[in-house]
Amino acid sequence: MTEQILGLHHITAIAANAQRNFDFYTKILGLRLVKKTVNFDDPGTYHFYYGNEQGTPGTILTFFPWENIAQGHDGVGMATDIAYAVPANSLDSWKQRLAGFNIAIKEEGKRFGESFISFKDPDGLNLTLVEPVKADTRAPWQTADLKADMATRGFHSTTLSLRRIDGTAAVLTDIFGYKLLAQEGNRYRYTTDAVENAGIIDLLELPDGKPGYNAAGTNHHIAFRVADDTIQMKFREKIISKRLQITPKIDRDYFYSLYFREPGGVLFEIATDNPGFTVDEPLDQLGSALKLPKQYEPIRADIEKELPVLVG
Ligand code: ZN
């Protein structure tokens, strides 16, 4: 079993309205809700996981929809863009589709030879769709109106905005096994050979950048993937040896987590493939029922009363 970092595991962001978030990600972007649970530290708030059919690591975007939380804004020390891979020649269809939902394209063009379009989710979170030079062969989740010729394949990359990239780059190269692939202006692209997909991190250097505000419409943390919690704990030792603070192993029911803040200020997590999203419901029913960690089952009725009603 490979003892490497296997690209991205998941990205977690903040939203201000559960229903609006659910509608956008399942009906407009066409992701599958693979788990409907609560914030383990704040069980009056949902925790939604969106991904492909199985919720494969590298496809999972998660949200804490805190109803009516303040609007956040991006800045240095944060992940400021999430990019999904889409099939070749699908961006024109995506532009038409997004226009049909009155979603404006904020930017389009080519980066590192790959065509992309960028837009925002209803909370202002930056999203990008990329046609990778090398086709992404992951099986897509298909919906009634988003078939394999358009559907997202999972993460292409994420962008971290930083005042200086060197400390962050050192974590990627010296601990995580990434290497610098290319540079375009102030954007530095790092990749790992350990995986075919979801293996790109772009570092955007903004020497005069201001710190952001981590609330609605911003990313909370990015999680890197390892095969299991034995390998995870070896990375914990490596991170401690670089004199960085890191949490103990935390059981998130669907994976094990470690968290540390990298030198550029972004909250990093290392998360495991085991046990995965089918640990408490079968594949064909993922995301259909509210799942609670066992410590909250005794107060399920109170939690269900507090959570906003979600209309599928
Ligand atoms: Zn996480």
Tab-separated table of C-alpha atoms and ligand atoms in Angstrom:
chain	number	residue	atom	x	y	z
A	1	MET	CA	0.000	0.000	0.000
A	2	THR	CA	1.381	3.342	-0.983
A	3	GLU	CA	2.589	5.504	1.858
A	4	GLN	CA	2.169	8.711	-0.112
A	5	ILE	CA	-0.214	11.632	0.019
A	6	LEU	CA	-2.796	10.714	-2.630
A	7	GLY	CA	-3.837	14.211	-3.688
A	8	LEU	CA	-6.908	15.908	-2.271
A	9	HIS	CA	-9.361	14.036	-0.032
A	10	HIS	CA	-11.996	16.736	0.510
A	11	ILE	CA	-12.478	20.477	0.776
A	12	THR	CA	-14.747	22.047	3.391
A	13	ALA	CA	-16.451	25.406	2.943
A	14	ILE	CA	-19.062	27.562	4.691
A	15	ALA	CA	-22.573	28.384	3.478
A	16	ALA	CA	-25.365	30.492	4.948
A	17	ASN	CA	-28.446	28.520	3.906
A	18	ALA	CA	-28.816	24.738	3.795
A	19	GLN	CA	-31.567	24.532	1.179
A	20	ARG	CA	-29.899	26.983	-1.221
A	21	ASN	CA	-26.612	25.125	-0.859
A	22	PHE	CA	-28.253	21.726	-1.446
A	23	ASP	CA	-30.139	22.981	-4.507
A	24	PHE	CA	-27.052	24.526	-6.098
A	25	TYR	CA	-24.684	21.611	-5.633
A	26	THR	CA	-27.090	18.783	-6.445
A	27	LYS	CA	-29.323	20.385	-9.080
A	28	ILE	CA	-27.082	22.913	-10.860
A	29	LEU	CA	-23.585	21.449	-10.434
A	30	GLY	CA	-24.967	17.895	-10.450
A	31	LEU	CA	-23.087	16.424	-7.495
A	32	ARG	CA	-24.460	13.614	-5.349
A	33	LEU	CA	-25.247	14.306	-1.704
A	34	VAL	CA	-23.358	11.332	-0.274
A	35	LYS	CA	-23.789	12.120	3.410
A	36	LYS	CA	-26.196	14.237	5.397
A	37	THR	CA	-24.940	14.568	8.931
A	38	VAL	CA	-24.290	17.316	11.494
A	39	ASN	CA	-21.253	19.337	12.471
A	40	PHE	CA	-19.757	17.063	15.135
A	41	ASP	CA	-18.770	20.115	17.216
A	42	ASP	CA	-22.080	21.943	16.664
A	43	PRO	CA	-24.872	19.411	16.073
A	44	GLY	CA	-27.501	22.107	15.442
A	45	THR	CA	-25.825	22.642	12.053
A	46	TYR	CA	-25.813	20.254	9.111
A	47	HIS	CA	-22.679	18.887	7.548
A	48	PHE	CA	-23.285	18.073	3.879
A	49	TYR	CA	-20.903	15.970	1.792
A	50	TYR	CA	-21.202	16.145	-1.995
A	51	GLY	CA	-19.262	13.883	-4.340
A	52	ASN	CA	-19.476	11.243	-7.024
A	53	GLU	CA	-21.568	8.086	-6.658
A	54	GLN	CA	-19.356	6.506	-3.978
A	55	GLY	CA	-18.096	9.725	-2.457
A	56	THR	CA	-14.597	8.822	-3.615
A	57	PRO	CA	-11.864	10.887	-1.945
A	58	GLY	CA	-10.809	13.594	-4.377
A	59	THR	CA	-14.438	14.303	-5.325
A	60	ILE	CA	-15.781	15.399	-1.928
A	61	LEU	CA	-16.824	18.967	-1.216
A	62	THR	CA	-18.368	19.471	2.217
A	63	PHE	CA	-20.277	22.371	3.746
A	64	PHE	CA	-21.285	23.660	7.113
A	65	PRO	CA	-24.442	25.627	6.319
A	66	TRP	CA	-24.686	27.963	9.312
A	67	GLU	CA	-28.011	29.692	8.772
A	68	ASN	CA	-27.491	33.443	8.429
A	69	ILE	CA	-23.777	33.422	9.248
A	70	ALA	CA	-22.018	36.650	8.186
A	71	GLN	CA	-20.657	36.971	4.675
A	72	GLY	CA	-16.971	36.093	4.463
A	73	HIS	CA	-14.393	37.164	1.950
A	74	ASP	CA	-11.270	35.640	0.495
A	75	GLY	CA	-7.755	36.750	1.308
A	76	VAL	CA	-4.260	35.450	1.875
A	77	GLY	CA	-3.900	32.401	4.086
A	78	MET	CA	-6.919	30.679	2.540
A	79	ALA	CA	-7.920	28.284	-0.196
A	80	THR	CA	-9.582	30.671	-2.643
A	81	ASP	CA	-10.703	28.493	-5.535
A	82	ILE	CA	-11.996	24.969	-6.088
A	83	ALA	CA	-11.582	23.522	-9.576
A	84	TYR	CA	-13.469	20.509	-10.944
A	85	ALA	CA	-12.398	18.511	-13.976
A	86	VAL	CA	-15.006	18.303	-16.754
A	87	PRO	CA	-14.883	16.471	-20.104
A	88	ALA	CA	-13.180	17.900	-23.184
A	89	ASN	CA	-15.352	20.295	-25.177
A	90	SER	CA	-17.971	20.642	-22.434
A	91	LEU	CA	-17.290	24.226	-21.303
A	92	ASP	CA	-19.576	25.793	-23.928
A	93	SER	CA	-22.437	23.610	-22.698
A	94	TRP	CA	-21.605	24.581	-19.117
A	95	LYS	CA	-21.667	28.275	-20.035
A	96	GLN	CA	-25.130	27.832	-21.530
A	97	ARG	CA	-26.308	25.861	-18.528
A	98	LEU	CA	-25.009	28.386	-15.994
A	99	ALA	CA	-26.499	31.272	-17.985
A	100	GLY	CA	-29.841	29.477	-17.774
A	101	PHE	CA	-29.590	29.696	-13.978
A	102	ASN	CA	-28.478	33.358	-14.141
A	103	ILE	CA	-24.989	32.486	-12.950
A	104	ALA	CA	-22.373	34.882	-14.332
A	105	ILE	CA	-19.026	33.679	-15.669
A	106	LYS	CA	-16.390	35.662	-13.749
A	107	GLU	CA	-13.353	34.622	-15.745
A	108	GLU	CA	-12.521	32.306	-18.622
A	109	GLY	CA	-9.391	31.433	-20.524
A	110	LYS	CA	-6.466	29.057	-20.322
A	111	ARG	CA	-4.086	28.256	-17.497
A	112	PHE	CA	-1.135	25.951	-18.034
A	113	GLY	CA	-2.669	25.101	-21.414
A	114	GLU	CA	-6.047	24.066	-19.955
A	115	SER	CA	-9.335	25.846	-20.734
A	116	PHE	CA	-11.403	26.937	-17.747
A	117	ILE	CA	-14.416	28.987	-16.684
A	118	SER	CA	-14.897	30.462	-13.212
A	119	PHE	CA	-18.081	31.482	-11.401
A	120	LYS	CA	-19.448	31.712	-7.871
A	121	ASP	CA	-21.873	29.623	-5.856
A	122	PRO	CA	-24.865	31.399	-4.208
A	123	ASP	CA	-22.705	32.311	-1.173
A	124	GLY	CA	-19.901	33.721	-3.324
A	125	LEU	CA	-17.574	30.701	-3.144
A	126	ASN	CA	-15.218	30.600	-6.144
A	127	LEU	CA	-15.634	27.584	-8.419
A	128	THR	CA	-13.818	26.699	-11.622
A	129	LEU	CA	-14.462	24.064	-14.276
A	130	VAL	CA	-11.383	22.870	-16.156
A	131	GLU	CA	-10.938	20.738	-19.268
A	132	PRO	CA	-7.718	18.912	-18.355
A	133	VAL	CA	-5.191	18.313	-21.131
A	134	LYS	CA	-5.181	14.656	-20.121
A	135	ALA	CA	-8.788	13.466	-19.877
A	136	ASP	CA	-10.034	12.671	-16.371
A	137	THR	CA	-11.269	9.067	-16.508
A	138	ARG	CA	-13.106	8.950	-13.173
A	139	ALA	CA	-16.705	7.760	-13.498
A	140	PRO	CA	-19.104	10.684	-13.071
A	141	TRP	CA	-22.293	10.871	-11.031
A	142	GLN	CA	-25.020	11.483	-13.616
A	143	THR	CA	-28.310	13.259	-13.069
A	144	ALA	CA	-31.415	13.634	-15.251
A	145	ASP	CA	-29.921	16.613	-17.077
A	146	LEU	CA	-26.174	16.152	-16.566
A	147	LYS	CA	-24.807	13.115	-18.355
A	148	ALA	CA	-21.271	11.817	-18.872
A	149	ASP	CA	-20.573	14.311	-21.681
A	150	MET	CA	-20.783	17.193	-19.162
A	151	ALA	CA	-20.757	15.888	-15.585
A	152	THR	CA	-17.907	16.826	-13.250
A	153	ARG	CA	-15.320	14.101	-12.560
A	154	GLY	CA	-14.085	15.334	-9.202
A	155	PHE	CA	-11.465	17.849	-8.144
A	156	HIS	CA	-8.932	19.084	-10.647
A	157	SER	CA	-7.127	21.350	-8.165
A	158	THR	CA	-7.433	23.997	-5.510
A	159	THR	CA	-5.742	27.393	-5.316
A	160	LEU	CA	-4.162	28.700	-2.111
A	161	SER	CA	-3.663	32.473	-1.875
A	162	LEU	CA	-0.528	33.337	0.095
A	163	ARG	CA	1.584	36.346	0.896
A	164	ARG	CA	4.690	34.220	0.381
A	165	ILE	CA	4.606	30.737	-1.044
A	166	ASP	CA	7.872	29.351	0.340
A	167	GLY	CA	6.631	27.900	3.654
A	168	THR	CA	3.597	26.292	2.032
A	169	ALA	CA	5.653	25.029	-0.889
A	170	ALA	CA	8.068	23.386	1.563
A	171	VAL	CA	5.210	21.447	3.194
A	172	LEU	CA	4.028	20.285	-0.225
A	173	THR	CA	7.478	19.245	-1.465
A	174	ASP	CA	9.335	18.155	1.683
A	175	ILE	CA	6.485	16.405	3.524
A	176	PHE	CA	3.751	15.631	0.978
A	177	GLY	CA	5.892	14.594	-2.008
A	178	TYR	CA	4.647	17.252	-4.457
A	179	LYS	CA	6.898	18.988	-6.979
A	180	LEU	CA	6.757	22.283	-8.828
A	181	LEU	CA	5.352	21.574	-12.301
A	182	ALA	CA	5.200	25.045	-13.832
A	183	GLN	CA	4.786	28.754	-13.141
A	184	GLU	CA	2.577	31.336	-14.858
A	185	GLY	CA	3.098	34.825	-13.437
A	186	ASN	CA	2.467	34.645	-9.679
A	187	ARG	CA	0.758	31.217	-9.926
A	188	TYR	CA	2.911	28.195	-9.081
A	189	ARG	CA	1.512	24.770	-9.925
A	190	TYR	CA	2.484	21.837	-7.699
A	191	THR	CA	1.569	18.227	-8.475
A	192	THR	CA	2.092	14.752	-7.142
A	193	ASP	CA	2.770	11.652	-9.219
A	194	ALA	CA	1.069	9.511	-6.570
A	195	VAL	CA	-2.369	9.877	-8.187
A	196	GLU	CA	-3.839	10.430	-11.648
A	197	ASN	CA	-6.412	13.016	-10.510
A	198	ALA	CA	-7.009	15.635	-7.825
A	199	GLY	CA	-3.238	15.914	-7.517
A	200	ILE	CA	-2.747	19.619	-8.317
A	201	ILE	CA	-2.291	22.504	-5.858
A	202	ASP	CA	-1.818	26.019	-7.237
A	203	LEU	CA	-0.050	28.526	-4.990
A	204	LEU	CA	-0.891	32.133	-5.821
A	205	GLU	CA	1.645	34.582	-4.389
A	206	LEU	CA	0.112	37.944	-3.408
A	207	PRO	CA	2.801	39.890	-1.466
A	208	ASP	CA	0.394	42.760	-0.708
A	209	GLY	CA	-2.620	40.523	-0.080
A	210	LYS	CA	-4.864	41.167	2.916
A	211	PRO	CA	-6.145	38.404	5.196
A	212	GLY	CA	-9.609	37.132	4.379
A	213	TYR	CA	-12.586	36.592	6.659
A	214	ASN	CA	-13.576	32.966	7.082
A	215	ALA	CA	-17.382	32.936	6.982
A	216	ALA	CA	-20.065	32.307	4.333
A	217	GLY	CA	-18.733	31.850	0.818
A	218	THR	CA	-15.181	30.918	1.850
A	219	ASN	CA	-13.267	27.701	2.321
A	220	HIS	CA	-12.616	26.435	5.835
A	221	HIS	CA	-9.893	23.867	5.161
A	222	ILE	CA	-8.495	21.473	2.591
A	223	ALA	CA	-7.878	17.815	3.327
A	224	PHE	CA	-5.171	15.672	1.764
A	225	ARG	CA	-5.720	11.968	1.248
A	226	VAL	CA	-3.903	8.961	2.667
A	227	ALA	CA	-4.872	5.302	2.310
A	228	ASP	CA	-5.322	4.550	6.018
A	229	ASP	CA	-4.711	5.752	9.547
A	230	THR	CA	-1.415	3.857	9.963
A	231	ILE	CA	0.087	5.863	7.103
A	232	GLN	CA	-1.649	8.964	8.445
A	233	MET	CA	0.181	8.655	11.758
A	234	LYS	CA	3.534	8.439	9.942
A	235	PHE	CA	2.736	11.793	8.348
A	236	ARG	CA	1.893	13.117	11.801
A	237	GLU	CA	5.437	12.294	12.928
A	238	LYS	CA	6.921	13.962	9.831
A	239	ILE	CA	4.919	17.129	10.467
A	240	ILE	CA	5.932	17.225	14.132
A	241	SER	CA	9.587	16.791	13.063
A	242	LYS	CA	9.190	20.029	11.042
A	243	ARG	CA	8.128	21.770	14.281
A	244	LEU	CA	4.540	22.312	13.187
A	245	GLN	CA	1.634	21.895	15.622
A	246	ILE	CA	-0.815	19.132	14.717
A	247	THR	CA	-3.886	17.652	16.397
A	248	PRO	CA	-4.204	14.062	17.578
A	249	LYS	CA	-6.112	11.648	15.345
A	250	ILE	CA	-9.833	12.511	15.351
A	251	ASP	CA	-12.564	10.032	14.377
A	252	ARG	CA	-14.922	11.702	11.860
A	253	ASP	CA	-16.965	8.480	11.433
A	254	TYR	CA	-16.290	8.344	7.650
A	255	PHE	CA	-12.529	8.956	7.907
A	256	TYR	CA	-9.860	9.780	10.467
A	257	SER	CA	-8.516	13.318	10.549
A	258	LEU	CA	-5.455	15.276	11.605
A	259	TYR	CA	-5.393	19.055	11.351
A	260	PHE	CA	-2.510	21.500	11.198
A	261	ARG	CA	-2.041	25.069	10.025
A	262	GLU	CA	0.627	25.292	7.353
A	263	PRO	CA	3.092	28.209	7.516
A	264	GLY	CA	1.112	30.276	4.981
A	265	GLY	CA	-1.958	30.198	7.240
A	266	VAL	CA	-4.185	27.662	5.446
A	267	LEU	CA	-5.780	24.981	7.619
A	268	PHE	CA	-4.653	21.599	6.277
A	269	GLU	CA	-6.129	18.234	7.177
A	270	ILE	CA	-4.882	14.731	6.447
A	271	ALA	CA	-7.827	12.332	6.015
A	272	THR	CA	-8.014	8.593	5.390
A	273	ASP	CA	-9.823	6.447	2.840
A	274	ASN	CA	-11.010	4.199	5.652
A	275	PRO	CA	-13.764	3.525	6.589
A	276	GLY	CA	-15.628	5.532	3.885
A	277	PHE	CA	-19.217	6.648	3.404
A	278	THR	CA	-20.825	3.203	3.161
A	279	VAL	CA	-19.943	2.496	6.802
A	280	ASP	CA	-23.464	3.457	7.971
A	281	GLU	CA	-25.721	3.281	4.874
A	282	PRO	CA	-25.647	1.301	1.614
A	283	LEU	CA	-24.293	2.804	-1.601
A	284	ASP	CA	-27.692	3.254	-3.250
A	285	GLN	CA	-29.011	5.169	-0.234
A	286	LEU	CA	-26.068	7.456	0.492
A	287	GLY	CA	-27.184	10.875	1.689
A	288	SER	CA	-30.858	9.980	1.989
A	289	ALA	CA	-31.169	9.826	5.789
A	290	LEU	CA	-29.822	12.107	8.515
A	291	LYS	CA	-26.877	10.215	10.006
A	292	LEU	CA	-25.636	11.145	13.468
A	293	PRO	CA	-22.462	10.199	15.299
A	294	LYS	CA	-23.333	7.835	18.127
A	295	GLN	CA	-22.889	10.434	20.883
A	296	TYR	CA	-25.814	12.404	19.433
A	297	GLU	CA	-28.263	9.535	18.804
A	298	PRO	CA	-29.851	9.962	22.271
A	299	ILE	CA	-30.812	13.560	21.345
A	300	ARG	CA	-31.775	12.859	17.707
A	301	ALA	CA	-35.317	14.247	18.164
A	302	ASP	CA	-33.975	17.559	19.498
A	303	ILE	CA	-31.416	17.817	16.696
A	304	GLU	CA	-34.013	17.080	14.001
A	305	LYS	CA	-36.268	19.772	15.433
A	306	GLU	CA	-33.459	22.330	15.339
A	307	LEU	CA	-32.141	21.605	11.834
A	308	PRO	CA	-33.835	23.386	8.931
A	309	VAL	CA	-36.165	21.202	6.887
A	310	LEU	CA	-34.505	20.179	3.628
A	311	VAL	CA	-36.751	19.672	0.599
A	312	GLY	CA	-35.218	17.172	-1.854
B	1	ZN	ZN	-12.238	18.134	6.763
